[in-house]
mmCIF file of C-alpha atoms and ligand atoms in Angstrom:
data_model
loop_
_atom_site.group_PDB
_atom_site.id
_atom_site.type_symbol
_atom_site.label_atom_id
_atom_site.label_comp_id
_atom_site.label_asym_id
_atom_site.label_seq_id
_atom_site.Cartn_x
_atom_site.Cartn_y
_atom_site.Cartn_z
ATOM 1 C CA MET A 326 0.000 0.000 0.000
ATOM 2 C CA PRO A 327 1.431 3.413 -0.838
ATOM 3 C CA LEU A 328 2.421 5.559 2.138
ATOM 4 C CA SER A 329 0.064 8.370 3.137
ATOM 5 C CA GLU A 330 1.244 11.908 2.500
ATOM 6 C CA PHE A 331 2.290 12.562 6.082
ATOM 7 C CA SER A 332 4.025 9.172 6.401
ATOM 8 C CA LEU A 333 6.058 10.155 3.366
ATOM 9 C CA ILE A 334 6.908 13.503 4.917
ATOM 10 C CA GLU A 335 7.905 11.742 8.151
ATOM 11 C CA LYS A 336 10.043 9.161 6.416
ATOM 12 C CA TYR A 337 11.856 11.326 3.895
ATOM 13 C CA PHE A 338 11.885 14.744 5.553
ATOM 14 C CA LEU A 339 11.005 14.882 9.278
ATOM 15 C CA HIS A 340 13.256 12.014 10.383
ATOM 16 C CA LYS A 341 16.145 13.075 8.187
ATOM 17 C CA THR A 342 16.527 16.702 9.100
ATOM 18 C CA PRO A 343 19.190 17.786 11.593
ATOM 19 C CA GLN A 344 17.768 19.674 14.584
ATOM 20 C CA ARG A 345 18.663 23.184 15.680
ATOM 21 C CA GLN A 346 18.289 24.744 19.105
ATOM 22 C CA ASP A 347 16.515 27.783 17.678
ATOM 23 C CA VAL A 348 13.616 25.744 16.224
ATOM 24 C CA VAL A 349 10.768 25.682 18.746
ATOM 25 C CA LEU A 350 8.440 23.655 16.517
ATOM 26 C CA GLY A 351 9.489 22.056 13.231
ATOM 27 C CA ILE A 352 7.661 19.813 10.735
ATOM 28 C CA GLY A 353 4.299 18.427 11.857
ATOM 29 C CA ASP A 354 2.042 21.269 12.947
ATOM 30 C CA ASP A 355 0.151 23.822 10.882
ATOM 31 C CA ALA A 356 3.209 26.077 10.872
ATOM 32 C CA ALA A 357 6.746 26.180 12.252
ATOM 33 C CA ILE A 358 7.970 28.331 15.159
ATOM 34 C CA VAL A 359 11.524 29.627 15.362
ATOM 35 C CA THR A 360 13.509 32.016 17.522
ATOM 36 C CA SER A 361 15.811 34.435 15.775
ATOM 37 C CA PRO A 362 18.791 35.911 17.628
ATOM 38 C CA CYS A 363 17.889 39.477 18.625
ATOM 39 C CA SER A 364 21.228 40.982 17.602
ATOM 40 C CA LYS A 365 20.871 39.761 14.003
ATOM 41 C CA GLN A 366 18.731 40.538 11.001
ATOM 42 C CA LEU A 367 16.797 37.779 9.250
ATOM 43 C CA VAL A 368 17.679 37.315 5.580
ATOM 44 C CA THR A 369 15.254 35.351 3.438
ATOM 45 C CA ALA A 370 15.307 34.123 -0.161
ATOM 46 C CA MET A 371 13.082 31.906 -2.293
ATOM 47 C CA ASP A 372 13.703 30.119 -5.583
ATOM 48 C CA THR A 373 11.583 27.879 -7.777
ATOM 49 C CA LEU A 374 13.080 25.243 -10.047
ATOM 50 C CA VAL A 375 10.875 23.786 -12.766
ATOM 51 C CA SER A 376 11.722 20.559 -14.581
ATOM 52 C CA GLY A 377 12.540 21.216 -18.237
ATOM 53 C CA VAL A 378 13.157 24.903 -17.518
ATOM 54 C CA HIS A 379 15.803 25.063 -14.783
ATOM 55 C CA PHE A 380 17.119 21.516 -15.094
ATOM 56 C CA PRO A 381 16.777 18.762 -17.721
ATOM 57 C CA GLU A 382 13.844 16.402 -17.158
ATOM 58 C CA ASP A 383 16.070 13.324 -17.068
ATOM 59 C CA TRP A 384 18.486 14.478 -14.345
ATOM 60 C CA PRO A 385 18.819 12.038 -11.415
ATOM 61 C CA ALA A 386 16.807 12.912 -8.293
ATOM 62 C CA ALA A 387 20.022 13.275 -6.279
ATOM 63 C CA VAL A 388 21.368 15.941 -8.631
ATOM 64 C CA ILE A 389 18.077 17.861 -8.555
ATOM 65 C CA GLY A 390 17.861 17.658 -4.753
ATOM 66 C CA TYR A 391 21.391 18.928 -4.274
ATOM 67 C CA ARG A 392 21.278 21.640 -6.886
ATOM 68 C CA ALA A 393 17.908 23.076 -5.858
ATOM 69 C CA LEU A 394 19.324 23.848 -2.425
ATOM 70 C CA ALA A 395 22.781 24.864 -3.649
ATOM 71 C CA VAL A 396 21.444 27.631 -5.898
ATOM 72 C CA ASN A 397 19.300 28.959 -3.059
ATOM 73 C CA LEU A 398 22.286 28.894 -0.727
ATOM 74 C CA SER A 399 24.161 30.942 -3.288
ATOM 75 C CA ASP A 400 21.678 33.786 -2.732
ATOM 76 C CA MET A 401 22.430 33.640 0.992
ATOM 77 C CA ALA A 402 26.158 33.710 0.192
ATOM 78 C CA ALA A 403 25.699 36.798 -1.970
ATOM 79 C CA MET A 404 24.069 38.597 0.982
ATOM 80 C CA GLY A 405 26.833 37.566 3.379
ATOM 81 C CA ALA A 406 24.233 35.630 5.401
ATOM 82 C CA LEU A 407 24.600 32.430 7.397
ATOM 83 C CA PRO A 408 21.749 30.044 6.452
ATOM 84 C CA ALA A 409 19.678 28.479 9.251
ATOM 85 C CA TRP A 410 16.235 27.254 8.207
ATOM 86 C CA LEU A 411 14.717 25.779 5.072
ATOM 87 C CA MET A 412 11.155 25.309 3.830
ATOM 88 C CA LEU A 413 10.438 23.099 0.839
ATOM 89 C CA SER A 414 7.369 22.998 -1.384
ATOM 90 C CA LEU A 415 7.515 19.999 -3.736
ATOM 91 C CA THR A 416 5.235 19.351 -6.686
ATOM 92 C CA LEU A 417 5.564 15.760 -7.878
ATOM 93 C CA PRO A 418 3.961 13.985 -10.844
ATOM 94 C CA ASN A 419 3.649 10.792 -8.707
ATOM 95 C CA LEU A 420 4.752 9.444 -5.339
ATOM 96 C CA ASP A 421 7.912 7.607 -6.371
ATOM 97 C CA GLU A 422 9.633 6.527 -3.145
ATOM 98 C CA GLN A 423 12.939 5.762 -4.829
ATOM 99 C CA TRP A 424 12.978 9.265 -6.298
ATOM 100 C CA LEU A 425 12.016 10.889 -2.971
ATOM 101 C CA SER A 426 14.647 8.921 -1.102
ATOM 102 C CA GLU A 427 17.430 9.989 -3.485
ATOM 103 C CA TYR A 428 16.182 13.578 -3.631
ATOM 104 C CA SER A 429 15.978 14.032 0.121
ATOM 105 C CA GLU A 430 19.271 12.284 0.808
ATOM 106 C CA ALA A 431 21.132 14.656 -1.526
ATOM 107 C CA MET A 432 19.343 17.676 -0.104
ATOM 108 C CA PHE A 433 20.112 16.683 3.493
ATOM 109 C CA GLN A 434 23.775 16.247 2.648
ATOM 110 C CA LEU A 435 23.857 20.042 2.132
ATOM 111 C CA VAL A 436 21.400 20.822 4.952
ATOM 112 C CA THR A 437 23.683 18.930 7.355
ATOM 113 C CA GLN A 438 26.867 20.466 5.979
ATOM 114 C CA HIS A 439 25.471 23.947 6.657
ATOM 115 C CA LYS A 440 23.968 23.008 10.061
ATOM 116 C CA MET A 441 20.502 23.964 8.857
ATOM 117 C CA GLN A 442 17.094 22.504 9.691
ATOM 118 C CA LEU A 443 14.176 21.761 7.369
ATOM 119 C CA ILE A 444 11.259 23.252 9.298
ATOM 120 C CA GLY A 445 8.295 22.705 6.987
ATOM 121 C CA GLY A 446 6.876 22.744 3.517
ATOM 122 C CA ASP A 447 4.226 21.329 1.288
ATOM 123 C CA ILE A 448 3.698 18.478 -1.164
ATOM 124 C CA SER A 449 1.312 18.553 -4.085
ATOM 125 C CA LYS A 450 0.703 16.662 -7.297
ATOM 126 C CA GLY A 451 1.595 18.132 -10.683
ATOM 127 C CA PRO A 452 4.514 18.610 -13.103
ATOM 128 C CA LEU A 453 7.845 18.270 -11.259
ATOM 129 C CA SER A 454 8.948 21.511 -9.618
ATOM 130 C CA MET A 455 10.169 22.712 -6.263
ATOM 131 C CA THR A 456 10.184 25.974 -4.356
ATOM 132 C CA LEU A 457 12.665 26.458 -1.542
ATOM 133 C CA ALA A 458 12.583 29.243 1.013
ATOM 134 C CA LEU A 459 15.741 29.868 2.992
ATOM 135 C CA TYR A 460 16.191 31.884 6.142
ATOM 136 C CA GLY A 461 19.537 33.049 7.449
ATOM 137 C CA PHE A 462 21.150 35.665 9.641
ATOM 138 C CA VAL A 463 23.438 38.595 9.199
ATOM 139 C CA ALA A 464 24.731 41.152 11.721
ATOM 140 C CA GLU A 465 22.566 44.260 11.835
ATOM 141 C CA ASN A 466 22.871 46.386 8.667
ATOM 142 C CA LYS A 467 25.849 44.365 7.458
ATOM 143 C CA ALA A 468 24.242 42.461 4.578
ATOM 144 C CA LEU A 469 25.991 42.726 1.206
ATOM 145 C CA CYS A 470 23.543 44.446 -1.110
ATOM 146 C CA ARG A 471 23.452 45.276 -4.791
ATOM 147 C CA HIS A 472 23.043 48.975 -4.159
ATOM 148 C CA GLY A 473 26.325 49.621 -2.327
ATOM 149 C CA ALA A 474 28.858 49.903 -5.182
ATOM 150 C CA GLN A 475 30.757 53.208 -5.356
ATOM 151 C CA ALA A 476 32.931 54.885 -7.963
ATOM 152 C CA GLY A 477 36.513 53.822 -7.309
ATOM 153 C CA ASP A 478 35.591 50.286 -6.131
ATOM 154 C CA VAL A 479 37.532 47.365 -7.567
ATOM 155 C CA ILE A 480 35.291 44.652 -9.089
ATOM 156 C CA TYR A 481 36.156 41.061 -8.204
ATOM 157 C CA VAL A 482 34.890 37.583 -9.023
ATOM 158 C CA THR A 483 35.564 34.420 -7.041
ATOM 159 C CA GLY A 484 36.729 31.161 -8.637
ATOM 160 C CA GLU A 485 36.615 30.779 -12.399
ATOM 161 C CA LEU A 486 33.988 31.404 -15.040
ATOM 162 C CA GLY A 487 32.617 29.290 -17.858
ATOM 163 C CA VAL A 488 32.699 25.793 -16.337
ATOM 164 C CA ALA A 489 28.902 25.501 -16.425
ATOM 165 C CA ALA A 490 28.856 26.769 -20.027
ATOM 166 C CA LEU A 491 31.360 24.101 -21.009
ATOM 167 C CA ALA A 492 29.451 21.453 -19.049
ATOM 168 C CA PHE A 493 26.273 22.284 -20.926
ATOM 169 C CA LYS A 494 28.110 21.913 -24.254
ATOM 170 C CA ALA A 495 29.735 18.656 -23.122
ATOM 171 C CA TRP A 496 26.389 17.321 -21.949
ATOM 172 C CA ARG A 497 24.935 17.999 -25.429
ATOM 173 C CA ASP A 498 28.035 16.721 -27.235
ATOM 174 C CA PRO A 499 29.636 13.841 -25.271
ATOM 175 C CA GLY A 500 32.682 13.749 -27.607
ATOM 176 C CA LEU A 501 33.718 17.340 -26.828
ATOM 177 C CA LEU A 502 35.878 16.484 -23.804
ATOM 178 C CA SER A 503 37.793 13.477 -22.465
ATOM 179 C CA ALA A 504 35.770 11.317 -20.064
ATOM 180 C CA ALA A 505 37.641 12.690 -17.033
ATOM 181 C CA ASP A 506 37.214 16.342 -18.065
ATOM 182 C CA ARG A 507 33.566 15.756 -18.912
ATOM 183 C CA ASP A 508 32.940 14.233 -15.467
ATOM 184 C CA TYR A 509 34.722 17.162 -13.806
ATOM 185 C CA VAL A 510 32.689 19.893 -15.530
ATOM 186 C CA LEU A 511 29.378 18.015 -15.215
ATOM 187 C CA GLN A 512 29.971 17.591 -11.491
ATOM 188 C CA LYS A 513 30.672 21.318 -11.064
ATOM 189 C CA TRP A 514 27.606 22.253 -13.115
ATOM 190 C CA GLN A 515 25.248 19.860 -11.399
ATOM 191 C CA LYS A 516 26.584 20.384 -7.876
ATOM 192 C CA PRO A 517 27.638 24.030 -7.580
ATOM 193 C CA ILE A 518 29.252 25.035 -4.279
ATOM 194 C CA ALA A 519 27.610 28.085 -2.746
ATOM 195 C CA ARG A 520 30.255 30.548 -1.541
ATOM 196 C CA ILE A 521 28.813 30.835 1.974
ATOM 197 C CA LYS A 522 32.145 31.204 3.823
ATOM 198 C CA GLU A 523 33.389 33.681 1.253
ATOM 199 C CA GLY A 524 30.206 35.753 1.564
ATOM 200 C CA GLN A 525 30.686 35.883 5.327
ATOM 201 C CA ALA A 526 34.296 36.940 4.890
ATOM 202 C CA LEU A 527 33.201 39.855 2.692
ATOM 203 C CA VAL A 528 30.859 41.361 5.278
ATOM 204 C CA ASP A 529 32.458 44.619 6.546
ATOM 205 C CA VAL A 530 34.894 44.871 3.634
ATOM 206 C CA ALA A 531 32.847 44.668 0.389
ATOM 207 C CA ASN A 532 30.489 47.433 -0.714
ATOM 208 C CA SER A 533 28.202 45.277 -2.881
ATOM 209 C CA ALA A 534 27.806 41.681 -4.028
ATOM 210 C CA ILE A 535 25.723 39.400 -6.246
ATOM 211 C CA ASP A 536 25.951 35.735 -7.170
ATOM 212 C CA ILE A 537 26.476 34.912 -10.835
ATOM 213 C CA SER A 538 23.446 32.906 -11.870
ATOM 214 C CA ASP A 539 22.477 34.557 -15.155
ATOM 215 C CA GLY A 540 25.965 35.505 -16.404
ATOM 216 C CA LEU A 541 28.635 37.943 -15.197
ATOM 217 C CA ALA A 542 27.613 40.791 -17.519
ATOM 218 C CA ALA A 543 23.899 40.516 -16.697
ATOM 219 C CA ASP A 544 24.435 40.102 -12.953
ATOM 220 C CA LEU A 545 26.994 42.884 -12.703
ATOM 221 C CA GLN A 546 24.452 45.107 -14.489
ATOM 222 C CA HIS A 547 22.105 44.545 -11.532
ATOM 223 C CA ILE A 548 24.744 45.998 -9.201
ATOM 224 C CA LEU A 549 25.316 48.921 -11.577
ATOM 225 C CA GLN A 550 21.608 49.673 -11.873
ATOM 226 C CA ALA A 551 20.956 49.383 -8.158
ATOM 227 C CA SER A 552 24.005 51.519 -7.296
ATOM 228 C CA GLN A 553 23.580 53.992 -10.204
ATOM 229 C CA VAL A 554 27.193 53.626 -11.299
ATOM 230 C CA ALA A 555 29.131 52.322 -14.324
ATOM 231 C CA ALA A 556 31.801 49.634 -14.628
ATOM 232 C CA VAL A 557 34.823 49.281 -16.880
ATOM 233 C CA LEU A 558 36.046 45.684 -17.230
ATOM 234 C CA ASP A 559 39.478 44.526 -18.301
ATOM 235 C CA LEU A 560 38.506 41.447 -20.327
ATOM 236 C CA GLN A 561 42.115 40.147 -20.287
ATOM 237 C CA CYS A 562 41.715 39.621 -16.550
ATOM 238 C CA LEU A 563 38.557 37.456 -16.643
ATOM 239 C CA PRO A 564 39.297 34.203 -14.788
ATOM 240 C CA ILE A 565 38.100 31.983 -17.643
ATOM 241 C CA ALA A 566 38.316 28.272 -16.821
ATOM 242 C CA ASP A 567 41.410 26.760 -18.503
ATOM 243 C CA LEU A 568 39.391 23.882 -19.920
ATOM 244 C CA LEU A 569 37.120 26.348 -21.690
ATOM 245 C CA THR A 570 39.993 28.221 -23.372
ATOM 246 C CA GLN A 571 41.629 24.913 -24.282
ATOM 247 C CA THR A 572 38.424 23.622 -25.878
ATOM 248 C CA LEU A 573 36.986 26.664 -27.655
ATOM 249 C CA PRO A 574 38.405 29.714 -29.504
ATOM 250 C CA LEU A 575 39.310 32.539 -27.097
ATOM 251 C CA ASP A 576 36.620 34.956 -28.297
ATOM 252 C CA ILE A 577 33.885 32.347 -27.763
ATOM 253 C CA ALA A 578 35.326 31.339 -24.376
ATOM 254 C CA GLN A 579 35.364 35.007 -23.361
ATOM 255 C CA GLN A 580 31.809 35.519 -24.575
ATOM 256 C CA LEU A 581 30.605 32.472 -22.598
ATOM 257 C CA ALA A 582 32.479 33.542 -19.464
ATOM 258 C CA LEU A 583 30.748 36.922 -19.692
ATOM 259 C CA SER A 584 27.255 35.861 -20.620
ATOM 260 C CA TYR A 585 26.628 32.290 -19.494
ATOM 261 C CA GLY A 586 25.425 31.867 -15.927
ATOM 262 C CA ASP A 587 25.146 28.841 -13.659
ATOM 263 C CA ASP A 588 28.657 29.102 -12.177
ATOM 264 C CA TYR A 589 27.336 30.527 -8.878
ATOM 265 C CA GLU A 590 30.527 32.437 -8.183
ATOM 266 C CA LEU A 591 30.300 35.794 -6.395
ATOM 267 C CA CYS A 592 30.858 39.146 -8.096
ATOM 268 C CA PHE A 593 31.546 41.930 -5.589
ATOM 269 C CA THR A 594 33.008 45.394 -5.332
ATOM 270 C CA VAL A 595 35.526 46.677 -2.783
ATOM 271 C CA ALA A 596 36.843 50.154 -1.959
ATOM 272 C CA ALA A 597 40.538 50.444 -2.850
ATOM 273 C CA GLU A 598 41.590 50.664 0.835
ATOM 274 C CA PHE A 599 40.124 47.208 1.564
ATOM 275 C CA THR A 600 41.370 45.228 -1.449
ATOM 276 C CA THR A 601 44.431 43.824 0.323
ATOM 277 C CA GLU A 602 42.300 42.683 3.266
ATOM 278 C CA VAL A 603 39.721 41.063 0.976
ATOM 279 C CA GLU A 604 42.400 39.224 -0.979
ATOM 280 C CA ARG A 605 43.990 38.022 2.276
ATOM 281 C CA ARG A 606 40.673 36.770 3.692
ATOM 282 C CA LEU A 607 39.708 34.882 0.548
ATOM 283 C CA GLN A 608 43.173 33.419 0.189
ATOM 284 C CA ASN A 609 42.881 32.093 3.751
ATOM 285 C CA LEU A 610 39.701 30.313 2.649
ATOM 286 C CA GLY A 611 41.510 28.808 -0.346
ATOM 287 C CA CYS A 612 39.304 30.816 -2.691
ATOM 288 C CA ARG A 613 40.738 32.362 -5.830
ATOM 289 C CA CYS A 614 39.562 35.916 -6.406
ATOM 290 C CA THR A 615 40.353 38.072 -9.398
ATOM 291 C CA ALA A 616 40.099 41.834 -9.913
ATOM 292 C CA ILE A 617 38.352 42.290 -13.266
ATOM 293 C CA GLY A 618 37.681 46.018 -13.439
ATOM 294 C CA ARG A 619 36.613 49.207 -11.713
ATOM 295 C CA ILE A 620 33.425 50.979 -10.777
ATOM 296 C CA VAL A 621 33.340 54.501 -12.237
ATOM 297 C CA GLU A 622 30.889 57.346 -12.249
ATOM 298 C CA GLY A 623 28.124 57.196 -14.872
ATOM 299 C CA LEU A 624 25.813 54.369 -15.916
ATOM 300 C CA GLY A 625 26.371 51.191 -17.896
ATOM 301 C CA LEU A 626 28.853 48.410 -18.543
ATOM 302 C CA PHE A 627 32.055 49.086 -20.496
ATOM 303 C CA TYR A 628 35.389 47.443 -21.232
ATOM 304 C CA SER A 629 38.817 48.798 -21.931
ATOM 305 C CA THR A 630 41.358 47.839 -24.592
ATOM 306 C CA GLU A 631 44.883 49.073 -25.304
ATOM 307 C CA LYS A 632 43.408 51.589 -27.752
ATOM 308 C CA SER A 633 40.348 52.760 -25.866
ATOM 309 C CA SER A 634 39.593 53.087 -22.194
ATOM 310 C CA LYS A 635 35.783 52.832 -22.406
ATOM 311 C CA LEU A 636 33.837 50.777 -24.972
ATOM 312 C CA PRO A 637 30.222 49.704 -24.352
ATOM 313 C CA LEU A 638 29.692 46.026 -23.553
ATOM 314 C CA ALA A 639 26.299 44.466 -24.293
ATOM 315 C CA ALA A 640 24.995 42.713 -21.195
ATOM 316 C CA THR A 641 23.465 39.448 -22.266
ATOM 317 C CA GLY A 642 22.476 36.722 -19.862
ATOM 318 C CA PHE A 643 19.933 34.016 -19.302
ATOM 319 C CA LYS A 644 16.468 35.531 -19.630
ATOM 320 C CA HIS A 645 13.432 33.638 -18.460
ATOM 321 C CA PHE A 646 10.767 35.426 -20.460
HETATM 322 P P1 LIG B 837 -1.439 21.495 6.087
HETATM 323 O O1 LIG B 837 -2.530 20.784 5.367
HETATM 324 O O2 LIG B 837 -1.774 22.033 7.422
HETATM 325 O O3 LIG B 837 -0.708 22.468 5.215
HETATM 326 P P2 LIG B 837 0.446 19.446 5.429
HETATM 327 O O4 LIG B 837 -0.118 18.070 5.445
HETATM 328 O O5 LIG B 837 0.643 20.127 4.126
HETATM 329 O O6 LIG B 837 -0.375 20.351 6.428
HETATM 330 O O7 LIG B 837 1.827 19.430 6.169
HETATM 331 C C1 LIG B 837 1.936 18.879 7.446
HETATM 332 C C2 LIG B 837 3.275 19.230 8.005
HETATM 333 O O8 LIG B 837 4.299 18.709 7.185
HETATM 334 C C3 LIG B 837 3.496 20.732 8.085
HETATM 335 O O9 LIG B 837 4.242 20.978 9.263
HETATM 336 C C4 LIG B 837 4.328 21.026 6.880
HETATM 337 O O10 LIG B 837 5.160 22.155 7.074
HETATM 338 C C5 LIG B 837 5.127 19.748 6.741
HETATM 339 N N1 LIG B 837 5.507 19.466 5.346
HETATM 340 C C6 LIG B 837 4.686 19.240 4.294
HETATM 341 N N2 LIG B 837 5.372 19.006 3.172
HETATM 342 C C7 LIG B 837 6.672 19.109 3.507
HETATM 343 C C8 LIG B 837 7.903 18.994 2.797
HETATM 344 N N3 LIG B 837 7.961 18.765 1.492
HETATM 345 N N4 LIG B 837 9.053 19.162 3.490
HETATM 346 C C9 LIG B 837 9.018 19.436 4.813
HETATM 347 N N5 LIG B 837 7.916 19.540 5.548
HETATM 348 C C10 LIG B 837 6.761 19.394 4.904
HETATM 349 MG MG1 LIG B 838 0.055 22.013 3.326
#
């Protein structure tokens, strides 16, 4: 006999979640009750992932479960917040226990790693999709926002760009890369690592931040718009993944690194007096960070070459509609 809805919730969610001291009442009642530390501000973010839109329909449940949380965590990272609680609304075409077991196991791997607790959610029937709401904390008025960039700031990105773009190509065309390289890029694409520690390290020293989900150019534009400033990028400095430049012509690799999202690295801006401190902090975390340009007065996204110091750069990224 198939399990009832609440037995399923008990088996795959309630009994698997780690417990936190600050959760007064978790899964099981009409709503959850939590206590937030009075010295902190609550930071909340929500993301929906729809099968066939945000991930391919045939991805394994474990990949979907991991990735759905990882991309939400990336929003917390971009705010400099420490994640605490999670709510999950799942829409499933059928009650497939094998699928649920793999999905929840992968999700709880990340929940446990970040010492979070799943405190509630919903399950309904329909085309596969999931909505996750995350709650985290940041010290009062210390969150990293998009509107804080100032003329003179240095623009940085963490890690390297273009791995997800290459993974997507390799997924479509299995002969593009060697088996080992293909596995490496697919793993990074399917299981992105949210830069939570790095986001925390940037609190107090960065003026603005965003995570790169839609592409560097498009996401940086959000900072520029919100802060009412312009940016000039030095495209020679972009930390393009070596595998991408080895596999594709440089101009295409550069274009992908600028416009293809899904890498979930952080892009942030730092006043000149704090750049050394930022570089030291991120180096201590083993995180590469690269200065890619400057914030200047004005509006819009530009790049510099040897001949010209300010050429307009079209900001293209992943657009949903
Ligand atoms: P209600 O009808 O009152 O909304 P539900 O049967 O939907 O109650 O949910 C019962 C309990 O199980 C609630 O505490 C709810 O938060 C929790 N819950 C439901 N679905 C999920 C899920 N996917 N993950 C975690 N908790 C869930
Ligand atoms: Mg409900």
